[in-house]
């Protein structure tokens, strides 16, 4: 584990144009394609914060609010929202942009939990997350609430 990361390391933005091979029979992009991209963006944000490899432990939730069309630019914004001893939660927002007009729509939001791995492949420590802005503190508090809910669900 290296030095604590810079603030910008906790966030990653990826963009990709959606192609016909990404579409379902209705001409919209497959939800699974968006899920894979979201997991990739989330894992990168988690690895950059942790300073080590991570594995996806779970996708807490993902909502689909607006369809994505072939030709749209999908923009994924992944931010570390909460950090535990060896795990991290990452919030991924997905927007679809009509490239020519520049019009964007929020299409999806997802929450992933990752576990950091040490060199032996076992869970390893993660640097703390220090929310500084009002938005970061609100994101952290919401993530803690989701974590409490996940723990309560596991105890059932």
JSON list of C-alpha atoms in Angstrom, two decimals:
[
{"chain": "A", "resi": 1, "resn": "UNK", "atom": "CA", "xyz": [0.00, 0.00, 0.00]},
{"chain": "A", "resi": 2, "resn": "UNK", "atom": "CA", "xyz": [1.43, 3.35, -1.02]},
{"chain": "A", "resi": 3, "resn": "UNK", "atom": "CA", "xyz": [0.95, 6.82, 0.33]},
{"chain": "A", "resi": 4, "resn": "UNK", "atom": "CA", "xyz": [-2.61, 8.10, 0.71]},
{"chain": "A", "resi": 5, "resn": "UNK", "atom": "CA", "xyz": [-3.93, 9.06, -2.71]},
{"chain": "A", "resi": 6, "resn": "UNK", "atom": "CA", "xyz": [-4.50, 12.55, -4.00]},
{"chain": "A", "resi": 7, "resn": "UNK", "atom": "CA", "xyz": [-8.13, 13.72, -4.03]},
{"chain": "A", "resi": 8, "resn": "UNK", "atom": "CA", "xyz": [-8.44, 13.29, -7.81]},
{"chain": "A", "resi": 9, "resn": "UNK", "atom": "CA", "xyz": [-7.36, 9.66, -7.54]},
{"chain": "A", "resi": 10, "resn": "UNK", "atom": "CA", "xyz": [-10.68, 8.78, -5.86]},
{"chain": "A", "resi": 11, "resn": "UNK", "atom": "CA", "xyz": [-12.58, 9.60, -9.06]},
{"chain": "A", "resi": 12, "resn": "UNK", "atom": "CA", "xyz": [-12.33, 8.31, -12.62]},
{"chain": "A", "resi": 13, "resn": "UNK", "atom": "CA", "xyz": [-14.26, 9.32, -15.73]},
{"chain": "A", "resi": 14, "resn": "UNK", "atom": "CA", "xyz": [-14.48, 6.92, -18.68]},
{"chain": "A", "resi": 15, "resn": "UNK", "atom": "CA", "xyz": [-16.22, 7.50, -22.01]},
{"chain": "A", "resi": 16, "resn": "UNK", "atom": "CA", "xyz": [-17.09, 5.10, -24.81]},
{"chain": "A", "resi": 17, "resn": "UNK", "atom": "CA", "xyz": [-19.20, 5.31, -27.96]},
{"chain": "A", "resi": 18, "resn": "UNK", "atom": "CA", "xyz": [-21.92, 2.64, -28.09]},
{"chain": "A", "resi": 19, "resn": "UNK", "atom": "CA", "xyz": [-21.77, 0.47, -31.23]},
{"chain": "A", "resi": 20, "resn": "UNK", "atom": "CA", "xyz": [-24.31, -1.81, -32.95]},
{"chain": "A", "resi": 21, "resn": "UNK", "atom": "CA", "xyz": [-22.65, -4.80, -31.23]},
{"chain": "A", "resi": 22, "resn": "UNK", "atom": "CA", "xyz": [-23.72, -3.25, -27.90]},
{"chain": "A", "resi": 23, "resn": "UNK", "atom": "CA", "xyz": [-27.43, -3.20, -28.86]},
{"chain": "A", "resi": 24, "resn": "UNK", "atom": "CA", "xyz": [-30.33, -5.48, -28.03]},
{"chain": "A", "resi": 25, "resn": "UNK", "atom": "CA", "xyz": [-33.21, -6.34, -30.38]},
{"chain": "A", "resi": 26, "resn": "UNK", "atom": "CA", "xyz": [-34.94, -3.01, -29.69]},
{"chain": "A", "resi": 27, "resn": "UNK", "atom": "CA", "xyz": [-31.90, -0.99, -30.72]},
{"chain": "A", "resi": 28, "resn": "UNK", "atom": "CA", "xyz": [-31.04, 0.08, -27.19]},
{"chain": "A", "resi": 29, "resn": "UNK", "atom": "CA", "xyz": [-27.75, -0.73, -25.51]},
{"chain": "A", "resi": 30, "resn": "UNK", "atom": "CA", "xyz": [-27.85, -3.93, -23.41]},
{"chain": "A", "resi": 31, "resn": "UNK", "atom": "CA", "xyz": [-28.09, -3.29, -19.69]},
{"chain": "A", "resi": 32, "resn": "UNK", "atom": "CA", "xyz": [-25.32, -5.86, -19.24]},
{"chain": "A", "resi": 33, "resn": "UNK", "atom": "CA", "xyz": [-23.00, -3.75, -21.39]},
{"chain": "A", "resi": 34, "resn": "UNK", "atom": "CA", "xyz": [-23.59, -0.78, -19.09]},
{"chain": "A", "resi": 35, "resn": "UNK", "atom": "CA", "xyz": [-23.09, -2.99, -16.02]},
{"chain": "A", "resi": 36, "resn": "UNK", "atom": "CA", "xyz": [-19.72, -4.21, -17.32]},
{"chain": "A", "resi": 37, "resn": "UNK", "atom": "CA", "xyz": [-18.56, -0.66, -18.09]},
{"chain": "A", "resi": 38, "resn": "UNK", "atom": "CA", "xyz": [-19.74, 0.52, -14.66]},
{"chain": "A", "resi": 39, "resn": "UNK", "atom": "CA", "xyz": [-17.85, -2.30, -12.93]},
{"chain": "A", "resi": 40, "resn": "UNK", "atom": "CA", "xyz": [-14.71, -1.46, -14.91]},
{"chain": "A", "resi": 41, "resn": "UNK", "atom": "CA", "xyz": [-14.90, 2.25, -14.01]},
{"chain": "A", "resi": 42, "resn": "UNK", "atom": "CA", "xyz": [-15.65, 1.42, -10.37]},
{"chain": "A", "resi": 43, "resn": "UNK", "atom": "CA", "xyz": [-12.75, -1.02, -10.13]},
{"chain": "A", "resi": 44, "resn": "UNK", "atom": "CA", "xyz": [-10.33, 1.56, -11.54]},
{"chain": "A", "resi": 45, "resn": "UNK", "atom": "CA", "xyz": [-11.45, 4.17, -8.99]},
{"chain": "A", "resi": 46, "resn": "UNK", "atom": "CA", "xyz": [-11.17, 1.58, -6.20]},
{"chain": "A", "resi": 47, "resn": "UNK", "atom": "CA", "xyz": [-7.68, 0.42, -7.29]},
{"chain": "A", "resi": 48, "resn": "UNK", "atom": "CA", "xyz": [-6.41, 3.97, -7.58]},
{"chain": "A", "resi": 49, "resn": "UNK", "atom": "CA", "xyz": [-7.63, 4.79, -4.08]},
{"chain": "A", "resi": 50, "resn": "UNK", "atom": "CA", "xyz": [-6.49, 1.50, -2.53]},
{"chain": "A", "resi": 51, "resn": "UNK", "atom": "CA", "xyz": [-3.12, 1.48, -4.28]},
{"chain": "A", "resi": 52, "resn": "UNK", "atom": "CA", "xyz": [-3.59, -2.24, -4.92]},
{"chain": "A", "resi": 53, "resn": "UNK", "atom": "CA", "xyz": [-5.68, -4.74, -6.87]},
{"chain": "A", "resi": 54, "resn": "UNK", "atom": "CA", "xyz": [-9.34, -5.14, -5.99]},
{"chain": "A", "resi": 55, "resn": "UNK", "atom": "CA", "xyz": [-12.07, -7.67, -6.69]},
{"chain": "A", "resi": 56, "resn": "UNK", "atom": "CA", "xyz": [-15.76, -6.96, -7.06]},
{"chain": "A", "resi": 57, "resn": "UNK", "atom": "CA", "xyz": [-17.55, -8.22, -3.96]},
{"chain": "A", "resi": 58, "resn": "UNK", "atom": "CA", "xyz": [-21.03, -7.09, -4.98]},
{"chain": "A", "resi": 59, "resn": "UNK", "atom": "CA", "xyz": [-23.12, -4.71, -6.98]},
{"chain": "A", "resi": 60, "resn": "UNK", "atom": "CA", "xyz": [-25.38, -3.19, -4.36]},
{"chain": "A", "resi": 61, "resn": "UNK", "atom": "CA", "xyz": [-27.87, -1.74, -6.82]},
{"chain": "A", "resi": 62, "resn": "UNK", "atom": "CA", "xyz": [-28.20, -0.34, -10.31]},
{"chain": "A", "resi": 63, "resn": "UNK", "atom": "CA", "xyz": [-31.06, 1.66, -11.70]},
{"chain": "A", "resi": 64, "resn": "UNK", "atom": "CA", "xyz": [-31.82, 2.20, -15.38]},
{"chain": "A", "resi": 65, "resn": "UNK", "atom": "CA", "xyz": [-33.57, 5.55, -15.84]},
{"chain": "A", "resi": 66, "resn": "UNK", "atom": "CA", "xyz": [-33.17, 6.36, -19.53]},
{"chain": "A", "resi": 67, "resn": "UNK", "atom": "CA", "xyz": [-32.36, 4.20, -22.58]},
{"chain": "A", "resi": 68, "resn": "UNK", "atom": "CA", "xyz": [-28.96, 4.43, -24.27]},
{"chain": "A", "resi": 69, "resn": "UNK", "atom": "CA", "xyz": [-28.91, 4.33, -28.07]},
{"chain": "A", "resi": 70, "resn": "UNK", "atom": "CA", "xyz": [-26.32, 3.10, -30.53]},
{"chain": "A", "resi": 71, "resn": "UNK", "atom": "CA", "xyz": [-24.10, 6.08, -31.38]},
{"chain": "A", "resi": 72, "resn": "UNK", "atom": "CA", "xyz": [-24.43, 7.69, -27.95]},
{"chain": "A", "resi": 73, "resn": "UNK", "atom": "CA", "xyz": [-21.31, 8.53, -25.99]},
{"chain": "A", "resi": 74, "resn": "UNK", "atom": "CA", "xyz": [-21.61, 6.84, -22.60]},
{"chain": "A", "resi": 75, "resn": "UNK", "atom": "CA", "xyz": [-19.82, 8.78, -19.86]},
{"chain": "A", "resi": 76, "resn": "UNK", "atom": "CA", "xyz": [-19.17, 6.95, -16.59]},
{"chain": "A", "resi": 77, "resn": "UNK", "atom": "CA", "xyz": [-18.22, 8.92, -13.48]},
{"chain": "A", "resi": 78, "resn": "UNK", "atom": "CA", "xyz": [-16.95, 6.63, -10.70]},
{"chain": "A", "resi": 79, "resn": "UNK", "atom": "CA", "xyz": [-16.21, 7.99, -7.22]},
{"chain": "A", "resi": 80, "resn": "UNK", "atom": "CA", "xyz": [-15.09, 6.23, -4.07]},
{"chain": "A", "resi": 81, "resn": "UNK", "atom": "CA", "xyz": [-17.93, 6.97, -1.66]},
{"chain": "A", "resi": 82, "resn": "UNK", "atom": "CA", "xyz": [-16.95, 4.94, 1.41]},
{"chain": "A", "resi": 83, "resn": "UNK", "atom": "CA", "xyz": [-13.92, 3.04, 2.72]},
{"chain": "A", "resi": 84, "resn": "UNK", "atom": "CA", "xyz": [-13.67, 0.38, 5.40]},
{"chain": "A", "resi": 85, "resn": "UNK", "atom": "CA", "xyz": [-10.65, -1.59, 6.58]},
{"chain": "A", "resi": 86, "resn": "UNK", "atom": "CA", "xyz": [-10.31, -3.71, 3.41]},
{"chain": "A", "resi": 87, "resn": "UNK", "atom": "CA", "xyz": [-13.37, -2.79, 1.36]},
{"chain": "A", "resi": 88, "resn": "UNK", "atom": "CA", "xyz": [-14.56, 0.22, -0.60]},
{"chain": "A", "resi": 89, "resn": "UNK", "atom": "CA", "xyz": [-17.88, 1.35, -2.02]},
{"chain": "A", "resi": 90, "resn": "UNK", "atom": "CA", "xyz": [-17.82, 3.14, -5.37]},
{"chain": "A", "resi": 91, "resn": "UNK", "atom": "CA", "xyz": [-20.74, 5.11, -6.81]},
{"chain": "A", "resi": 92, "resn": "UNK", "atom": "CA", "xyz": [-20.90, 5.08, -10.61]},
{"chain": "A", "resi": 93, "resn": "UNK", "atom": "CA", "xyz": [-23.11, 7.54, -12.49]},
{"chain": "A", "resi": 94, "resn": "UNK", "atom": "CA", "xyz": [-23.73, 6.88, -16.18]},
{"chain": "A", "resi": 95, "resn": "UNK", "atom": "CA", "xyz": [-24.77, 9.55, -18.65]},
{"chain": "A", "resi": 96, "resn": "UNK", "atom": "CA", "xyz": [-25.58, 9.13, -22.34]},
{"chain": "A", "resi": 97, "resn": "UNK", "atom": "CA", "xyz": [-24.56, 12.01, -24.57]},
{"chain": "A", "resi": 98, "resn": "UNK", "atom": "CA", "xyz": [-25.91, 12.63, -28.04]},
{"chain": "A", "resi": 99, "resn": "UNK", "atom": "CA", "xyz": [-22.53, 13.49, -29.54]},
{"chain": "A", "resi": 100, "resn": "UNK", "atom": "CA", "xyz": [-23.65, 16.02, -32.16]},
{"chain": "A", "resi": 101, "resn": "UNK", "atom": "CA", "xyz": [-26.04, 18.01, -29.94]},
{"chain": "A", "resi": 102, "resn": "UNK", "atom": "CA", "xyz": [-24.14, 17.51, -26.69]},
{"chain": "A", "resi": 103, "resn": "UNK", "atom": "CA", "xyz": [-27.40, 16.77, -24.87]},
{"chain": "A", "resi": 104, "resn": "UNK", "atom": "CA", "xyz": [-26.84, 14.47, -21.88]},
{"chain": "A", "resi": 105, "resn": "UNK", "atom": "CA", "xyz": [-29.23, 12.31, -19.91]},
{"chain": "A", "resi": 106, "resn": "UNK", "atom": "CA", "xyz": [-28.55, 10.46, -16.67]},
{"chain": "A", "resi": 107, "resn": "UNK", "atom": "CA", "xyz": [-29.18, 6.86, -17.64]},
{"chain": "A", "resi": 108, "resn": "UNK", "atom": "CA", "xyz": [-28.03, 4.83, -14.66]},
{"chain": "A", "resi": 109, "resn": "UNK", "atom": "CA", "xyz": [-26.58, 4.92, -11.18]},
{"chain": "A", "resi": 110, "resn": "UNK", "atom": "CA", "xyz": [-24.85, 1.95, -9.57]},
{"chain": "A", "resi": 111, "resn": "UNK", "atom": "CA", "xyz": [-23.11, 1.14, -6.29]},
{"chain": "A", "resi": 112, "resn": "UNK", "atom": "CA", "xyz": [-20.33, -1.46, -6.18]},
{"chain": "A", "resi": 113, "resn": "UNK", "atom": "CA", "xyz": [-18.39, -2.89, -3.25]},
{"chain": "A", "resi": 114, "resn": "UNK", "atom": "CA", "xyz": [-14.79, -3.94, -3.85]},
{"chain": "A", "resi": 115, "resn": "UNK", "atom": "CA", "xyz": [-12.30, -5.75, -1.63]},
{"chain": "A", "resi": 116, "resn": "UNK", "atom": "CA", "xyz": [-8.63, -4.78, -1.82]},
{"chain": "A", "resi": 117, "resn": "UNK", "atom": "CA", "xyz": [-6.13, -7.62, -2.15]},
{"chain": "A", "resi": 118, "resn": "UNK", "atom": "CA", "xyz": [-2.60, -7.83, -0.84]},
{"chain": "A", "resi": 119, "resn": "UNK", "atom": "CA", "xyz": [0.22, -9.54, -2.73]},
{"chain": "A", "resi": 120, "resn": "UNK", "atom": "CA", "xyz": [-0.90, -12.94, -1.40]},
{"chain": "A", "resi": 121, "resn": "UNK", "atom": "CA", "xyz": [-4.41, -12.41, -2.77]},
{"chain": "A", "resi": 122, "resn": "UNK", "atom": "CA", "xyz": [-6.03, -11.99, 0.64]},
{"chain": "A", "resi": 123, "resn": "UNK", "atom": "CA", "xyz": [-7.94, -8.89, 1.81]},
{"chain": "A", "resi": 124, "resn": "UNK", "atom": "CA", "xyz": [-5.54, -6.04, 2.50]},
{"chain": "A", "resi": 125, "resn": "UNK", "atom": "CA", "xyz": [-5.85, -2.64, 4.17]},
{"chain": "A", "resi": 126, "resn": "UNK", "atom": "CA", "xyz": [-7.15, 0.42, 2.35]},
{"chain": "A", "resi": 127, "resn": "UNK", "atom": "CA", "xyz": [-6.20, 4.05, 3.06]},
{"chain": "A", "resi": 128, "resn": "UNK", "atom": "CA", "xyz": [-8.97, 6.03, 4.78]},
{"chain": "A", "resi": 129, "resn": "UNK", "atom": "CA", "xyz": [-11.28, 8.28, 2.81]},
{"chain": "A", "resi": 130, "resn": "UNK", "atom": "CA", "xyz": [-11.39, 11.83, 4.11]},
{"chain": "A", "resi": 131, "resn": "UNK", "atom": "CA", "xyz": [-14.53, 13.57, 2.82]},
{"chain": "A", "resi": 132, "resn": "UNK", "atom": "CA", "xyz": [-13.89, 17.31, 2.82]},
{"chain": "A", "resi": 133, "resn": "UNK", "atom": "CA", "xyz": [-16.76, 18.98, 0.98]},
{"chain": "A", "resi": 134, "resn": "UNK", "atom": "CA", "xyz": [-20.43, 18.98, 1.92]},
{"chain": "A", "resi": 135, "resn": "UNK", "atom": "CA", "xyz": [-21.15, 16.79, -1.13]},
{"chain": "A", "resi": 136, "resn": "UNK", "atom": "CA", "xyz": [-18.41, 14.30, -0.18]},
{"chain": "A", "resi": 137, "resn": "UNK", "atom": "CA", "xyz": [-19.68, 14.11, 3.42]},
{"chain": "A", "resi": 138, "resn": "UNK", "atom": "CA", "xyz": [-23.25, 13.52, 2.20]},
{"chain": "A", "resi": 139, "resn": "UNK", "atom": "CA", "xyz": [-22.03, 10.82, -0.22]},
{"chain": "A", "resi": 140, "resn": "UNK", "atom": "CA", "xyz": [-20.06, 9.16, 2.61]},
{"chain": "A", "resi": 141, "resn": "UNK", "atom": "CA", "xyz": [-23.06, 9.27, 5.00]},
{"chain": "A", "resi": 142, "resn": "UNK", "atom": "CA", "xyz": [-25.36, 7.75, 2.36]},
{"chain": "A", "resi": 143, "resn": "UNK", "atom": "CA", "xyz": [-22.78, 5.02, 1.71]},
{"chain": "A", "resi": 144, "resn": "UNK", "atom": "CA", "xyz": [-22.59, 4.24, 5.43]},
{"chain": "A", "resi": 145, "resn": "UNK", "atom": "CA", "xyz": [-26.38, 3.86, 5.49]},
{"chain": "A", "resi": 146, "resn": "UNK", "atom": "CA", "xyz": [-26.25, 1.45, 2.53]},
{"chain": "A", "resi": 147, "resn": "UNK", "atom": "CA", "xyz": [-23.52, -0.51, 4.34]},
{"chain": "A", "resi": 148, "resn": "UNK", "atom": "CA", "xyz": [-25.65, -0.79, 7.49]},
{"chain": "A", "resi": 149, "resn": "UNK", "atom": "CA", "xyz": [-28.55, -2.04, 5.36]},
{"chain": "A", "resi": 150, "resn": "UNK", "atom": "CA", "xyz": [-26.30, -4.63, 3.63]},
{"chain": "A", "resi": 151, "resn": "UNK", "atom": "CA", "xyz": [-25.02, -5.88, 6.99]},
{"chain": "A", "resi": 152, "resn": "UNK", "atom": "CA", "xyz": [-28.58, -6.16, 8.35]},
{"chain": "A", "resi": 153, "resn": "UNK", "atom": "CA", "xyz": [-29.62, -8.13, 5.24]},
{"chain": "A", "resi": 154, "resn": "UNK", "atom": "CA", "xyz": [-26.72, -10.58, 5.75]},
{"chain": "A", "resi": 155, "resn": "UNK", "atom": "CA", "xyz": [-27.79, -11.25, 9.33]},
{"chain": "A", "resi": 156, "resn": "UNK", "atom": "CA", "xyz": [-31.26, -12.41, 8.26]}
]
